[in-house]
mmCIF file of C-alpha atoms in Angstrom:
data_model
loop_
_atom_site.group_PDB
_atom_site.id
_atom_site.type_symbol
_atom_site.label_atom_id
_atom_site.label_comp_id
_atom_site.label_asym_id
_atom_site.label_seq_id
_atom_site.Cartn_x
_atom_site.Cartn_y
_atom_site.Cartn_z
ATOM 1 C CA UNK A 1 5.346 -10.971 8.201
ATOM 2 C CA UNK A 2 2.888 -9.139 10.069
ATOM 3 C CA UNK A 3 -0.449 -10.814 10.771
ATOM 4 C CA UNK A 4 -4.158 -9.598 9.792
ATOM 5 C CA UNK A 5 -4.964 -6.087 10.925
ATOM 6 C CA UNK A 6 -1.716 -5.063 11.412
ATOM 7 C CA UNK A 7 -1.063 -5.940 7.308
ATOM 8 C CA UNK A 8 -4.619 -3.895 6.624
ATOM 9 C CA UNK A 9 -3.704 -1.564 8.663
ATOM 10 C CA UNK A 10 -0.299 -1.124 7.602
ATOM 11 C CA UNK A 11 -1.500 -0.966 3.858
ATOM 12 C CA UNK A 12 -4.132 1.250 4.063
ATOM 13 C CA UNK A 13 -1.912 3.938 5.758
ATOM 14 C CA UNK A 14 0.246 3.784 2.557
ATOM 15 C CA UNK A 15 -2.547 3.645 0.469
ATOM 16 C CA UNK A 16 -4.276 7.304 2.347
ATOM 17 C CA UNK A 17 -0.722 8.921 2.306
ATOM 18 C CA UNK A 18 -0.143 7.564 -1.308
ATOM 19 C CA UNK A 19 -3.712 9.499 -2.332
ATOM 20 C CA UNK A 20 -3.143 12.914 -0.614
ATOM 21 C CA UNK A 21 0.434 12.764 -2.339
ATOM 22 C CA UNK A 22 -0.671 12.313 -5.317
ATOM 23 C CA UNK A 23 -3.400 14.646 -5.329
ATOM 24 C CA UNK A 24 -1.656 17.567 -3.396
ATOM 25 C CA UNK A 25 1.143 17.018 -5.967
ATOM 26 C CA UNK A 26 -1.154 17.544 -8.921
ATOM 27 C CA UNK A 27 -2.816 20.331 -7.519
ATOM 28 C CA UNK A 28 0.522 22.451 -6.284
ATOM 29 C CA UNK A 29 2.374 21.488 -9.347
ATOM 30 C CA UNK A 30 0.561 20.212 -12.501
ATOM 31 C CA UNK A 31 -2.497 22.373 -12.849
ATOM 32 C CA UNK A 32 -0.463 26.008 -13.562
ATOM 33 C CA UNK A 33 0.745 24.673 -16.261
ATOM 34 C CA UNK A 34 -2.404 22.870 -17.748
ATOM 35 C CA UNK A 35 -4.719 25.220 -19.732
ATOM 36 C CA UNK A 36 -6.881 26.924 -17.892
ATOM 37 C CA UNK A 37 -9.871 25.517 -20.427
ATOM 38 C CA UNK A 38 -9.551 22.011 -19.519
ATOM 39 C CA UNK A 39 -12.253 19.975 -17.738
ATOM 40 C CA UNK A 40 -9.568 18.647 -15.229
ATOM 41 C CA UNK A 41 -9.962 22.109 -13.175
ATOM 42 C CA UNK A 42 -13.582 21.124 -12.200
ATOM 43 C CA UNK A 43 -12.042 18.131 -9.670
ATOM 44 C CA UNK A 44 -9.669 20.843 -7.749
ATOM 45 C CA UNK A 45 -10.571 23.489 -5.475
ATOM 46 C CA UNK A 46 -9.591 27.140 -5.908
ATOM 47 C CA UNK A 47 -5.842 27.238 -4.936
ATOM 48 C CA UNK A 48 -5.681 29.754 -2.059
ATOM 49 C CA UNK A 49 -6.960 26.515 -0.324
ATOM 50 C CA UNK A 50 -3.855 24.827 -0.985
ATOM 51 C CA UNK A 51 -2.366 26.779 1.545
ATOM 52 C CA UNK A 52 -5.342 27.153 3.457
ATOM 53 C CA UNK A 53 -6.552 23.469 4.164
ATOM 54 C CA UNK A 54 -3.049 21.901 5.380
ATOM 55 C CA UNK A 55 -2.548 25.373 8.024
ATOM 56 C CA UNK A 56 -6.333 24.204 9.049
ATOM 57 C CA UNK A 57 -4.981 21.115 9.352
ATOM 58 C CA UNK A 58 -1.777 21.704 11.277
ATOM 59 C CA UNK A 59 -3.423 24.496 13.878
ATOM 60 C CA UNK A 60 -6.116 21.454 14.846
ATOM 61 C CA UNK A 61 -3.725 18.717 14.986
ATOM 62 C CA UNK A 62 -1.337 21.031 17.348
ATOM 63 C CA UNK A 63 -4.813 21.885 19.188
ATOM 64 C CA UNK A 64 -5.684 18.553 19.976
ATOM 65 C CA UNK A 65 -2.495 17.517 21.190
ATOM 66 C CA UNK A 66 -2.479 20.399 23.739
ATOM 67 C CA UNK A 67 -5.066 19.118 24.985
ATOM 68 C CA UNK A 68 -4.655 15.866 25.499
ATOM 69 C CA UNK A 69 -1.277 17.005 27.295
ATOM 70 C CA UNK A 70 -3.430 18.799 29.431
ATOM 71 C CA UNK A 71 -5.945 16.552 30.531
ATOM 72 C CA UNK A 72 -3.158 13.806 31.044
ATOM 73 C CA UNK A 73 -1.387 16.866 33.390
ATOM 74 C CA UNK A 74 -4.360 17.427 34.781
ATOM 75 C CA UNK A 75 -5.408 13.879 35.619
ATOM 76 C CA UNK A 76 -1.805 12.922 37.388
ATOM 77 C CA UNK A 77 -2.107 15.917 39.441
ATOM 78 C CA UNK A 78 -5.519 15.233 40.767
ATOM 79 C CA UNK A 79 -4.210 11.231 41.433
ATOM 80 C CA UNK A 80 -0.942 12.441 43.450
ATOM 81 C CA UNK A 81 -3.760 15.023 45.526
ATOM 82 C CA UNK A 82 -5.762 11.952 46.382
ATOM 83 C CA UNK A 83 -2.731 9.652 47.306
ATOM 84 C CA UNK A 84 -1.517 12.415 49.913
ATOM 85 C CA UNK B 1 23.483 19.565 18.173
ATOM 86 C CA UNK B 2 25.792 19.456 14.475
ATOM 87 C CA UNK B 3 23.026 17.840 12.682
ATOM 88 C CA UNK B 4 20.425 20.358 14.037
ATOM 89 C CA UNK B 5 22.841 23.049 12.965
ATOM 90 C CA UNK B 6 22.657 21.613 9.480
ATOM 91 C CA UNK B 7 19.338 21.313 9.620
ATOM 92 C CA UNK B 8 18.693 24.948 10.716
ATOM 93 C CA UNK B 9 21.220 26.125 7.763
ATOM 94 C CA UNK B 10 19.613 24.077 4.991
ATOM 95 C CA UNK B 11 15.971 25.200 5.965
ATOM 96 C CA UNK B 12 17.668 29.005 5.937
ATOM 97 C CA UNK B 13 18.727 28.661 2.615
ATOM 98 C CA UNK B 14 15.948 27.356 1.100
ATOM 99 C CA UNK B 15 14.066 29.506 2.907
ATOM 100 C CA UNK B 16 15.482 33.201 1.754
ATOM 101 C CA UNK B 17 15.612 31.663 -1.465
ATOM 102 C CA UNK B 18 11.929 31.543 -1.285
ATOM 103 C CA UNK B 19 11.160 34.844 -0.021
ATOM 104 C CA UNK B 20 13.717 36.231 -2.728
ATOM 105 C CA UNK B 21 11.599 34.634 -5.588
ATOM 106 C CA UNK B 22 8.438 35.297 -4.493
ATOM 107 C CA UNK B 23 9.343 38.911 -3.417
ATOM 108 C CA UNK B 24 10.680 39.504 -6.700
ATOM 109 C CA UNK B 25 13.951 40.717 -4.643
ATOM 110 C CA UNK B 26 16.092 39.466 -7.535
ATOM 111 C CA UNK B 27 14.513 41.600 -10.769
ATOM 112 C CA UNK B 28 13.827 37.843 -12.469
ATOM 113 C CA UNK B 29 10.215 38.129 -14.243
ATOM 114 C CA UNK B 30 8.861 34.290 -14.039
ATOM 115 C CA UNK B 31 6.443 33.629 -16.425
ATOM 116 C CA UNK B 32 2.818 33.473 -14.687
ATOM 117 C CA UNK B 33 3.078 29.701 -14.185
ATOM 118 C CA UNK B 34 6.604 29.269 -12.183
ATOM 119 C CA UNK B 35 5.457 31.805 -9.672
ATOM 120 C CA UNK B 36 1.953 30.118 -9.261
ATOM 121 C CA UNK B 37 3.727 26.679 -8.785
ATOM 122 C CA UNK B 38 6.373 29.035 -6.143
ATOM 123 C CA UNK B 39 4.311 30.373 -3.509
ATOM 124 C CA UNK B 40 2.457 27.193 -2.298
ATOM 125 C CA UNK B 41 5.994 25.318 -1.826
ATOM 126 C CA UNK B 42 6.610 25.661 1.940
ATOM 127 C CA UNK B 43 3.306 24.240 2.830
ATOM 128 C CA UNK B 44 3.949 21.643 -0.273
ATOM 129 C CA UNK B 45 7.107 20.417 1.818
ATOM 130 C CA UNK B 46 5.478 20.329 4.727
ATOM 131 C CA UNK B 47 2.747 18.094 3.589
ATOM 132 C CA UNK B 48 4.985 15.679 1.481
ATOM 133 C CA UNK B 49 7.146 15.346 4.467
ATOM 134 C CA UNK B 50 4.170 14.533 6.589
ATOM 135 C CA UNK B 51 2.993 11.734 4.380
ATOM 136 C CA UNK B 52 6.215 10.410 3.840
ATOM 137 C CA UNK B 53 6.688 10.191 7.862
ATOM 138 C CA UNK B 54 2.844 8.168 7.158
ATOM 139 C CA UNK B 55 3.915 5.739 4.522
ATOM 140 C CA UNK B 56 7.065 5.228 6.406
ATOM 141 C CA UNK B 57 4.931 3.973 9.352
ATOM 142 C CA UNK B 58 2.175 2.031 7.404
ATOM 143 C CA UNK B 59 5.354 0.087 5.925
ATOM 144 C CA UNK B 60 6.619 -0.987 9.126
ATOM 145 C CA UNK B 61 3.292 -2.026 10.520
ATOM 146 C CA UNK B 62 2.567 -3.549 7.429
ATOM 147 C CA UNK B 63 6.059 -5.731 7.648
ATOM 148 C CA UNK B 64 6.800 -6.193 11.209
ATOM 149 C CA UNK B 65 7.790 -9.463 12.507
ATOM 150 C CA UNK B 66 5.608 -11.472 14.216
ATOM 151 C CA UNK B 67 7.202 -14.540 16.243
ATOM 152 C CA UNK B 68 3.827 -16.561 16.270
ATOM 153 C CA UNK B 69 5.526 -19.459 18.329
ATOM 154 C CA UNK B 70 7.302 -17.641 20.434
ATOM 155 C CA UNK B 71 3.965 -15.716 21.298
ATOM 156 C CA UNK B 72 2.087 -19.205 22.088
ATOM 157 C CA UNK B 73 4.900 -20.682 24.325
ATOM 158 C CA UNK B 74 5.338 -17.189 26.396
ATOM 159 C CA UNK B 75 1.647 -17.156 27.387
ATOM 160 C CA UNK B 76 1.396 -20.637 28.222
ATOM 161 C CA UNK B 77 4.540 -20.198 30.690
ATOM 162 C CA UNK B 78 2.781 -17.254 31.975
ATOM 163 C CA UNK B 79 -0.413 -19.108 32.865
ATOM 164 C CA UNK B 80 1.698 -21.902 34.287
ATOM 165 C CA UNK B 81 3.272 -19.311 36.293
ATOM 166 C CA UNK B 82 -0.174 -17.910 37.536
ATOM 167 C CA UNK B 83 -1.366 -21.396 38.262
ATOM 168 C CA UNK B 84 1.370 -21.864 40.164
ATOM 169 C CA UNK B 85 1.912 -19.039 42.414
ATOM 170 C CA UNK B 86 -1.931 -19.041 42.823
ATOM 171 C CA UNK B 87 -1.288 -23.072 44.179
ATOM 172 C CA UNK B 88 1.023 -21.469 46.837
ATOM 173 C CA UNK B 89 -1.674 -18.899 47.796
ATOM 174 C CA UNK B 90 -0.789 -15.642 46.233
ATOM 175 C CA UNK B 91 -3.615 -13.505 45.450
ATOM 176 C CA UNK B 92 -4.492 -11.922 41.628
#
């Protein structure tokens, strides 16, 4: 077994993806069919931004790894200059 | 390249299927609560897939095998080995 952080680690990764499952599930799925009355609807957002907030998501994440791919590009190419 | 062809078909069918229920294409009337649950679905994939891909990883973290001994006797050998070829003048 895995020691210390790794195990904490390890679990609380399952735990986060275990949470946005759970809640993303309930909000695409469950709440059409729950009356629209019930108290429930005060803990979810309006649900154009169940669309909205994981394209958010997905543009940034795809933004930051372009840039780290070019600042890594940039950095070798400035190291091979200098050894020239 | 036969699994990405596969791939490509599955995500093709699932995917007109989609358009042709949401579009209305077909002449079915859903009741109001089907085609709310309908239109969020590609994005609802695409998140469940992504935190399947994260509890798949947090698993294997949390599980991996650690060989404690064999950890302890490697670094000793390597300091043994420094010591040594330090001894016969090699410079760090």
């Amino acid at each position: 077994m895995a020691t210390g952080t790794d195990q904490v680690v390890g679990l609380g990764l399952v735990a986060v993806s275990l949470i946005i499952f759970t809640y993303y599930t309930a909000w695409v799925i469950l709440l059409p069919f729950i009356d629209s009355q019930h108290v429930i609807h005060k803990y979810f957002l309006p649900r154009a931004y169940a669309v909205a907030i994981p394209l958010a998501a997905g543009l940034l994440l795809l933004l930051f790894v372009g840039l780290f791919i070019t600042y890594v590009m940039l950095k070798s190419k400035r190291v091979t200059k200098k050894t020239q | 390249m036969m699994k990405l062809v596969q791939w490509l078909w599955g995500l093709a069918i699932l995917g007109s299927t989609w358009v042709a229920l949401t579009t209305g294409a077909l002449g079915l009337e859903l009741p109001l609560s089907c085609q709310e649950v309908l239109w969020p679905l590609p994005a609802y994939m695409l998140v469940s897939t992504g935190c399947y891909a994260l509890d798949t990883v947090g698993c294997h973290v949390a599980t991996f095998h650690d060989c404690e001994d064999a950890t302890r006797k490697l670094q000793s050998q390597i300091q043994e080995a420094q010591a040594d070829l330090a001894r016969s003048g090699l410079r760090f």
